[in-house]
Amino acid sequence: MCYSAEAWTLYSSYVDEFGADIDIREFWEVYLKRDEAYRIRKPAKFTPKIPKGMDLNFLPPKSDLERQIQDLISEWNGRKLAESEAELDAQKTRLAAAEAKLAKKETKAALNDQRIAGNKIKQMERWIADAKRTKLEPAKDNRIFPDWYVPVLISENGRKVVRPMRYHCRPAGMDPSIDWTKDGRVSGTYNARRDNLQRFWRNQFGYTHGLMLAETFYENVDDGKGGSKEIQFRPRTGETMFIACLYSHWVDPKGEEPDLWSFAAITDEPEPEVAAAGHDRTIINIKPEHVDAWLNPDPNNLDALFAIFDDKRHPYYELVKAAA
């Protein structure tokens, strides 16, 4: 699987690379959904997650709709900043109270409060600094995880279009419950296995194809101690990865839930260096010359699509870091 990636979040990059059009209204819809979810206090897992890098598409706004998006971003950042500053003050008060108790007598409760408050203060200070920062830091601001939104390149009516989609595909016609496992975790439909494309993904494979561009990807592997660790890979050549994806436009037949554009990255057997690092799948990184054929599939010629996979790029995926 591809657990996380540092993806292209600036849609101007897609315009420069492919001459793509931008579905700016769908970007507005995503930001509006996030705002509405906050206002009606939806659970966090139902609130659209948007990387900071995507916000920078609208600085400065170039149209009325972009100005509306920027207003939504400003309101969101303002609320989050106010919440973080209030929490910072609360934790500083907690820390002061714990230290006052410790000055008189050391107790486990006071030590615990001191530790938690100290960690929270550091976390809030980081969040506040990030909220105020306007300069792009790709490793932070372009990173996405399952359920996060990112621009995806597709083809519609003969033209390339960039549309924000959720990285966690909900195939059209399926119940929203498919998004979650029975124990409440995110389901695995953010990735589509090559060996399952003609079964579970048969209504997308050969019909609705997309492309996500990314610079690096992350995986979780066994740490050998009964837990897991995060590892990061990047093509040693420094080339951008053209990740083959499937997407779907889900519409609620009852008309109660909002429409959802979502996608899954396709994975194949692992490259040798990825397998050696402990992971059993690798994203399919197609060659640039196959982009048009991939985005405009012929459902009656699936062999041609598998041929694109067989001719995929094989850069050496260098292990960038391994964090416990």
CSV table of C-alpha atoms in Angstrom, one decimal:
chain,number,residue,atom,x,y,z
A,1,MET,CA,0.0,0.0,0.0
A,2,CYS,CA,0.9,3.7,-0.1
A,3,TYR,CA,0.3,4.9,3.4
A,4,SER,CA,1.2,8.5,2.7
A,5,ALA,CA,2.8,10.7,0.1
A,6,GLU,CA,4.3,14.1,-0.5
A,7,ALA,CA,2.1,15.0,-3.4
A,8,TRP,CA,1.7,18.0,-5.8
A,9,THR,CA,-0.8,20.3,-4.1
A,10,LEU,CA,-0.3,23.4,-6.3
A,11,TYR,CA,-2.6,23.0,-9.3
A,12,SER,CA,-0.5,25.6,-11.3
A,13,SER,CA,2.1,22.8,-11.5
A,14,TYR,CA,-0.4,20.6,-13.4
A,15,VAL,CA,-1.3,23.6,-15.6
A,16,ASP,CA,2.4,24.0,-16.5
A,17,GLU,CA,3.1,20.3,-17.0
A,18,PHE,CA,-0.1,19.2,-18.8
A,19,GLY,CA,-1.9,22.4,-19.9
A,20,ALA,CA,-4.8,21.2,-17.6
A,21,ASP,CA,-7.9,23.1,-16.7
A,22,ILE,CA,-8.9,23.6,-13.1
A,23,ASP,CA,-12.2,22.7,-11.6
A,24,ILE,CA,-12.1,25.6,-9.3
A,25,ARG,CA,-15.7,25.1,-8.2
A,26,GLU,CA,-15.0,21.7,-6.8
A,27,PHE,CA,-12.1,23.2,-4.8
A,28,TRP,CA,-14.6,25.7,-3.4
A,29,GLU,CA,-17.0,22.8,-2.6
A,30,VAL,CA,-14.3,21.0,-0.6
A,31,TYR,CA,-13.4,24.1,1.5
A,32,LEU,CA,-17.1,24.8,2.0
A,33,LYS,CA,-17.7,21.2,3.2
A,34,ARG,CA,-14.9,21.6,5.7
A,35,ASP,CA,-16.4,24.9,7.0
A,36,GLU,CA,-19.9,23.4,7.2
A,37,ALA,CA,-18.6,20.3,9.1
A,38,TYR,CA,-17.0,22.6,11.7
A,39,ARG,CA,-20.1,24.7,12.1
A,40,ILE,CA,-22.4,21.8,12.7
A,41,ARG,CA,-19.7,20.0,14.8
A,42,LYS,CA,-19.4,16.9,12.7
A,43,PRO,CA,-17.0,14.3,14.1
A,44,ALA,CA,-13.4,14.9,13.0
A,45,LYS,CA,-13.4,11.8,10.8
A,46,PHE,CA,-16.1,13.4,8.6
A,47,THR,CA,-14.4,16.7,8.3
A,48,PRO,CA,-12.5,17.2,5.0
A,49,LYS,CA,-8.7,17.2,5.6
A,50,ILE,CA,-6.8,19.6,3.4
A,51,PRO,CA,-3.0,19.9,3.3
A,52,LYS,CA,-1.7,23.4,3.9
A,53,GLY,CA,0.0,23.3,0.5
A,54,MET,CA,-3.3,23.3,-1.2
A,55,ASP,CA,-4.3,26.5,0.5
A,56,LEU,CA,-1.5,28.3,-1.2
A,57,ASN,CA,-3.3,28.0,-4.6
A,58,PHE,CA,-5.4,30.9,-3.5
A,59,LEU,CA,-2.7,33.4,-2.4
A,60,PRO,CA,-3.5,35.8,-3.9
A,61,PRO,CA,-7.0,35.1,-5.2
A,62,LYS,CA,-7.4,35.7,-8.9
A,63,SER,CA,-11.2,35.4,-9.2
A,64,ASP,CA,-14.3,35.9,-7.1
A,65,LEU,CA,-14.6,32.2,-6.4
A,66,GLU,CA,-10.9,32.0,-5.4
A,67,ARG,CA,-11.6,35.0,-3.1
A,68,GLN,CA,-14.4,33.1,-1.5
A,69,ILE,CA,-12.1,30.1,-1.0
A,70,GLN,CA,-9.5,32.3,0.6
A,71,ASP,CA,-12.1,33.7,2.9
A,72,LEU,CA,-13.0,30.2,4.0
A,73,ILE,CA,-9.3,29.4,4.6
A,74,SER,CA,-8.8,32.6,6.6
A,75,GLU,CA,-11.9,31.8,8.8
A,76,TRP,CA,-10.7,28.2,9.3
A,77,ASN,CA,-7.1,29.3,10.2
A,78,GLY,CA,-8.4,32.0,12.5
A,79,ARG,CA,-10.6,29.5,14.4
A,80,LYS,CA,-7.9,27.0,14.7
A,81,LEU,CA,-5.4,29.6,15.8
A,82,ALA,CA,-7.8,30.9,18.5
A,83,GLU,CA,-8.4,27.4,19.7
A,84,SER,CA,-4.7,26.6,19.8
A,85,GLU,CA,-3.9,29.8,21.7
A,86,ALA,CA,-6.7,29.1,24.2
A,87,GLU,CA,-5.4,25.6,24.7
A,88,LEU,CA,-1.8,26.9,25.1
A,89,ASP,CA,-2.9,29.2,27.9
A,90,ALA,CA,-4.8,26.4,29.6
A,91,GLN,CA,-1.8,24.1,29.5
A,92,LYS,CA,0.5,26.9,30.8
A,93,THR,CA,-1.9,27.3,33.7
A,94,ARG,CA,-1.9,23.5,34.2
A,95,LEU,CA,1.9,23.4,34.2
A,96,ALA,CA,2.2,26.3,36.7
A,97,ALA,CA,-0.2,24.6,39.0
A,98,ALA,CA,1.7,21.3,38.7
A,99,GLU,CA,5.0,22.9,39.4
A,100,ALA,CA,3.6,24.8,42.4
A,101,LYS,CA,2.4,21.4,43.9
A,102,LEU,CA,5.8,19.8,43.2
A,103,ALA,CA,7.5,22.6,45.0
A,104,LYS,CA,5.7,21.5,48.1
A,105,LYS,CA,5.5,17.8,47.6
A,106,GLU,CA,6.3,15.4,44.8
A,107,THR,CA,3.3,13.3,43.7
A,108,LYS,CA,2.7,11.1,40.7
A,109,ALA,CA,-0.4,13.2,39.8
A,110,ALA,CA,1.6,16.4,39.8
A,111,LEU,CA,4.5,14.8,37.8
A,112,ASN,CA,2.0,13.5,35.3
A,113,ASP,CA,0.4,16.9,34.9
A,114,GLN,CA,3.8,18.5,34.5
A,115,ARG,CA,4.8,16.0,31.8
A,116,ILE,CA,1.5,16.2,29.8
A,117,ALA,CA,1.3,20.0,30.0
A,118,GLY,CA,4.9,20.4,28.9
A,119,ASN,CA,4.3,18.1,25.9
A,120,LYS,CA,1.0,19.9,25.0
A,121,ILE,CA,2.7,23.3,25.2
A,122,LYS,CA,5.3,22.3,22.7
A,123,GLN,CA,2.6,20.8,20.5
A,124,MET,CA,0.5,24.0,20.6
A,125,GLU,CA,3.5,26.2,19.9
A,126,ARG,CA,4.3,24.2,16.8
A,127,TRP,CA,0.7,24.3,15.6
A,128,ILE,CA,0.5,28.1,16.2
A,129,ALA,CA,3.8,28.6,14.3
A,130,ASP,CA,2.5,26.5,11.4
A,131,ALA,CA,-0.8,28.3,11.3
A,132,LYS,CA,1.0,31.7,11.0
A,133,ARG,CA,3.5,30.5,8.4
A,134,THR,CA,2.9,31.4,4.8
A,135,LYS,CA,6.1,30.0,3.2
A,136,LEU,CA,5.7,26.5,1.7
A,137,GLU,CA,7.5,23.7,3.4
A,138,PRO,CA,6.8,20.8,1.0
A,139,ALA,CA,7.7,18.0,3.4
A,140,LYS,CA,5.0,19.2,5.8
A,141,ASP,CA,2.6,21.1,3.6
A,142,ASN,CA,2.3,18.7,0.7
A,143,ARG,CA,2.0,15.5,2.7
A,144,ILE,CA,-1.3,13.6,2.5
A,145,PHE,CA,-2.7,10.6,4.3
A,146,PRO,CA,-5.9,8.5,3.7
A,147,ASP,CA,-8.9,10.7,3.9
A,148,TRP,CA,-6.9,13.9,2.8
A,149,TYR,CA,-7.7,15.9,-0.3
A,150,VAL,CA,-5.3,16.5,-3.1
A,151,PRO,CA,-5.4,17.7,-6.7
A,152,VAL,CA,-5.8,14.7,-9.2
A,153,LEU,CA,-5.4,14.9,-12.9
A,154,ILE,CA,-8.1,13.3,-15.0
A,155,SER,CA,-9.5,13.5,-18.5
A,156,GLU,CA,-13.0,14.7,-19.2
A,157,ASN,CA,-14.5,15.2,-22.7
A,158,GLY,CA,-11.1,15.2,-24.2
A,159,ARG,CA,-9.5,17.8,-21.9
A,160,LYS,CA,-7.3,17.3,-18.9
A,161,VAL,CA,-8.8,18.6,-15.7
A,162,VAL,CA,-7.4,19.0,-12.2
A,163,ARG,CA,-10.0,18.3,-9.5
A,164,PRO,CA,-9.5,17.9,-5.7
A,165,MET,CA,-10.3,14.4,-4.5
A,166,ARG,CA,-10.2,12.5,-1.3
A,167,TYR,CA,-7.4,9.9,-1.1
A,168,HIS,CA,-9.7,7.1,0.0
A,169,CYS,CA,-12.0,5.8,-2.7
A,170,ARG,CA,-15.6,5.2,-2.2
A,171,PRO,CA,-16.8,3.5,-5.4
A,172,ALA,CA,-20.0,4.7,-6.9
A,173,GLY,CA,-23.0,2.7,-5.8
A,174,MET,CA,-21.5,1.5,-2.5
A,175,ASP,CA,-22.6,2.3,1.0
A,176,PRO,CA,-20.6,4.9,2.9
A,177,SER,CA,-19.9,2.3,5.5
A,178,ILE,CA,-17.3,0.9,3.1
A,179,ASP,CA,-15.0,3.8,4.3
A,180,TRP,CA,-14.5,2.2,7.7
A,181,THR,CA,-13.6,-1.2,9.2
A,182,LYS,CA,-15.8,-2.7,11.9
A,183,ASP,CA,-13.5,-1.4,14.6
A,184,GLY,CA,-13.7,2.1,13.2
A,185,ARG,CA,-10.4,2.3,11.3
A,186,VAL,CA,-10.0,3.7,7.8
A,187,SER,CA,-10.6,0.9,5.3
A,188,GLY,CA,-8.0,-0.1,2.7
A,189,THR,CA,-9.7,1.4,-0.3
A,190,TYR,CA,-7.2,4.2,-0.6
A,191,ASN,CA,-5.1,1.7,-2.5
A,192,ALA,CA,-6.2,-0.6,-5.4
A,193,ARG,CA,-4.2,-3.8,-5.8
A,194,ARG,CA,-3.3,-4.7,-9.4
A,195,ASP,CA,-4.5,-8.2,-8.9
A,196,ASN,CA,-7.9,-7.0,-7.8
A,197,LEU,CA,-8.6,-4.5,-10.6
A,198,GLN,CA,-10.9,-6.8,-12.5
A,199,ARG,CA,-12.9,-7.8,-9.5
A,200,PHE,CA,-13.5,-5.2,-6.8
A,201,TRP,CA,-12.4,-2.3,-9.0
A,202,ARG,CA,-14.0,-3.5,-12.2
A,203,ASN,CA,-16.3,-0.5,-12.5
A,204,GLN,CA,-13.4,1.9,-12.3
A,205,PHE,CA,-10.6,0.1,-14.1
A,206,GLY,CA,-10.9,0.8,-17.8
A,207,TYR,CA,-13.3,3.7,-17.1
A,208,THR,CA,-12.2,6.3,-14.6
A,209,HIS,CA,-8.5,6.8,-14.4
A,210,GLY,CA,-6.5,9.5,-12.7
A,211,LEU,CA,-2.9,10.5,-12.0
A,212,MET,CA,-1.4,11.8,-8.7
A,213,LEU,CA,2.1,13.3,-8.9
A,214,ALA,CA,4.3,12.9,-5.9
A,215,GLU,CA,7.9,13.3,-4.9
A,216,THR,CA,8.1,10.7,-2.1
A,217,PHE,CA,6.0,8.1,-0.4
A,218,TYR,CA,5.8,6.6,3.1
A,219,GLU,CA,5.0,3.2,4.4
A,220,ASN,CA,4.5,1.5,7.8
A,221,VAL,CA,6.6,-1.7,8.4
A,222,ASP,CA,7.3,-4.0,11.2
A,223,ASP,CA,9.9,-2.6,13.5
A,224,GLY,CA,10.9,-6.1,14.8
A,225,LYS,CA,9.9,-5.2,18.3
A,226,GLY,CA,6.2,-6.0,18.1
A,227,GLY,CA,5.3,-2.6,16.7
A,228,SER,CA,5.7,-0.6,13.5
A,229,LYS,CA,7.9,2.2,12.1
A,230,GLU,CA,7.5,4.7,9.3
A,231,ILE,CA,9.8,4.5,6.4
A,232,GLN,CA,10.2,7.0,3.5
A,233,PHE,CA,11.1,6.3,-0.1
A,234,ARG,CA,12.2,8.7,-2.9
A,235,PRO,CA,13.4,8.0,-6.4
A,236,ARG,CA,17.2,8.2,-6.3
A,237,THR,CA,17.1,10.1,-9.6
A,238,GLY,CA,14.9,12.8,-8.1
A,239,GLU,CA,12.2,12.4,-10.7
A,240,THR,CA,8.5,13.1,-9.9
A,241,MET,CA,6.4,9.9,-9.6
A,242,PHE,CA,3.4,9.6,-12.0
A,243,ILE,CA,1.2,7.4,-9.8
A,244,ALA,CA,-1.6,5.6,-11.6
A,245,CYS,CA,-5.0,6.0,-9.8
A,246,LEU,CA,-8.6,5.0,-10.1
A,247,TYR,CA,-11.3,7.5,-9.1
A,248,SER,CA,-15.0,7.6,-8.6
A,249,HIS,CA,-17.8,10.1,-8.3
A,250,TRP,CA,-20.1,8.9,-5.5
A,251,VAL,CA,-23.6,10.3,-5.4
A,252,ASP,CA,-26.0,9.5,-2.5
A,253,PRO,CA,-29.2,7.9,-4.0
A,254,LYS,CA,-31.2,9.4,-1.1
A,255,GLY,CA,-29.9,12.9,-1.8
A,256,GLU,CA,-28.9,13.3,1.9
A,257,GLU,CA,-25.1,13.1,1.8
A,258,PRO,CA,-22.9,15.4,-0.3
A,259,ASP,CA,-21.3,14.2,-3.5
A,260,LEU,CA,-17.8,12.7,-3.1
A,261,TRP,CA,-14.9,12.6,-5.6
A,262,SER,CA,-12.4,10.2,-4.3
A,263,PHE,CA,-9.5,8.1,-5.6
A,264,ALA,CA,-7.2,5.1,-4.9
A,265,ALA,CA,-3.5,4.7,-5.9
A,266,ILE,CA,-2.8,1.4,-7.7
A,267,THR,CA,-0.2,-0.8,-6.2
A,268,ASP,CA,1.8,-3.8,-7.6
A,269,GLU,CA,4.3,-6.3,-6.4
A,270,PRO,CA,7.1,-4.5,-4.5
A,271,GLU,CA,10.2,-3.2,-6.1
A,272,PRO,CA,13.2,-5.2,-4.7
A,273,GLU,CA,14.5,-2.3,-2.5
A,274,VAL,CA,11.1,-1.7,-1.1
A,275,ALA,CA,10.7,-5.4,-0.3
A,276,ALA,CA,14.1,-5.4,1.3
A,277,ALA,CA,13.0,-2.6,3.6
A,278,GLY,CA,10.0,-4.7,4.8
A,279,HIS,CA,7.1,-3.7,2.6
A,280,ASP,CA,5.1,-5.9,0.3
A,281,ARG,CA,3.6,-3.4,-2.2
A,282,THR,CA,4.8,-0.5,-4.4
A,283,ILE,CA,2.8,2.2,-6.2
A,284,ILE,CA,2.7,1.9,-10.0
A,285,ASN,CA,4.8,4.8,-11.4
A,286,ILE,CA,3.9,5.1,-15.1
A,287,LYS,CA,6.1,6.6,-17.8
A,288,PRO,CA,5.1,10.1,-18.9
A,289,GLU,CA,4.6,8.9,-22.5
A,290,HIS,CA,1.7,6.7,-21.3
A,291,VAL,CA,-0.2,9.5,-19.5
A,292,ASP,CA,-2.7,10.1,-22.3
A,293,ALA,CA,-3.4,6.4,-22.9
A,294,TRP,CA,-3.9,5.9,-19.1
A,295,LEU,CA,-6.2,8.9,-18.7
A,296,ASN,CA,-8.3,7.9,-21.7
A,297,PRO,CA,-8.7,4.1,-21.3
A,298,ASP,CA,-10.5,1.7,-23.6
A,299,PRO,CA,-12.6,-0.7,-21.5
A,300,ASN,CA,-12.5,-3.2,-24.3
A,301,ASN,CA,-8.7,-3.3,-24.3
A,302,LEU,CA,-7.6,-4.0,-20.8
A,303,ASP,CA,-4.5,-5.7,-22.1
A,304,ALA,CA,-3.2,-2.3,-23.2
A,305,LEU,CA,-3.7,-1.0,-19.7
A,306,PHE,CA,-1.8,-3.9,-18.1
A,307,ALA,CA,0.9,-3.2,-20.7
A,308,ILE,CA,1.3,0.3,-19.3
A,309,PHE,CA,1.9,-1.3,-15.9
A,310,ASP,CA,4.4,-3.8,-17.3
A,311,ASP,CA,6.3,-0.8,-18.9
A,312,LYS,CA,6.3,1.2,-15.7
A,313,ARG,CA,9.3,3.2,-14.4
A,314,HIS,CA,11.7,1.4,-12.1
A,315,PRO,CA,13.7,4.2,-10.4
A,316,TYR,CA,15.6,2.9,-7.4
A,317,TYR,CA,13.4,3.9,-4.4
A,318,GLU,CA,16.0,5.1,-1.9
A,319,LEU,CA,15.2,4.8,1.7
A,320,VAL,CA,15.3,8.4,3.0
A,321,LYS,CA,14.6,7.7,6.7
A,322,ALA,CA,13.4,5.2,9.1
A,323,ALA,CA,11.7,6.6,12.2
A,324,ALA,CA,10.6,4.5,15.1
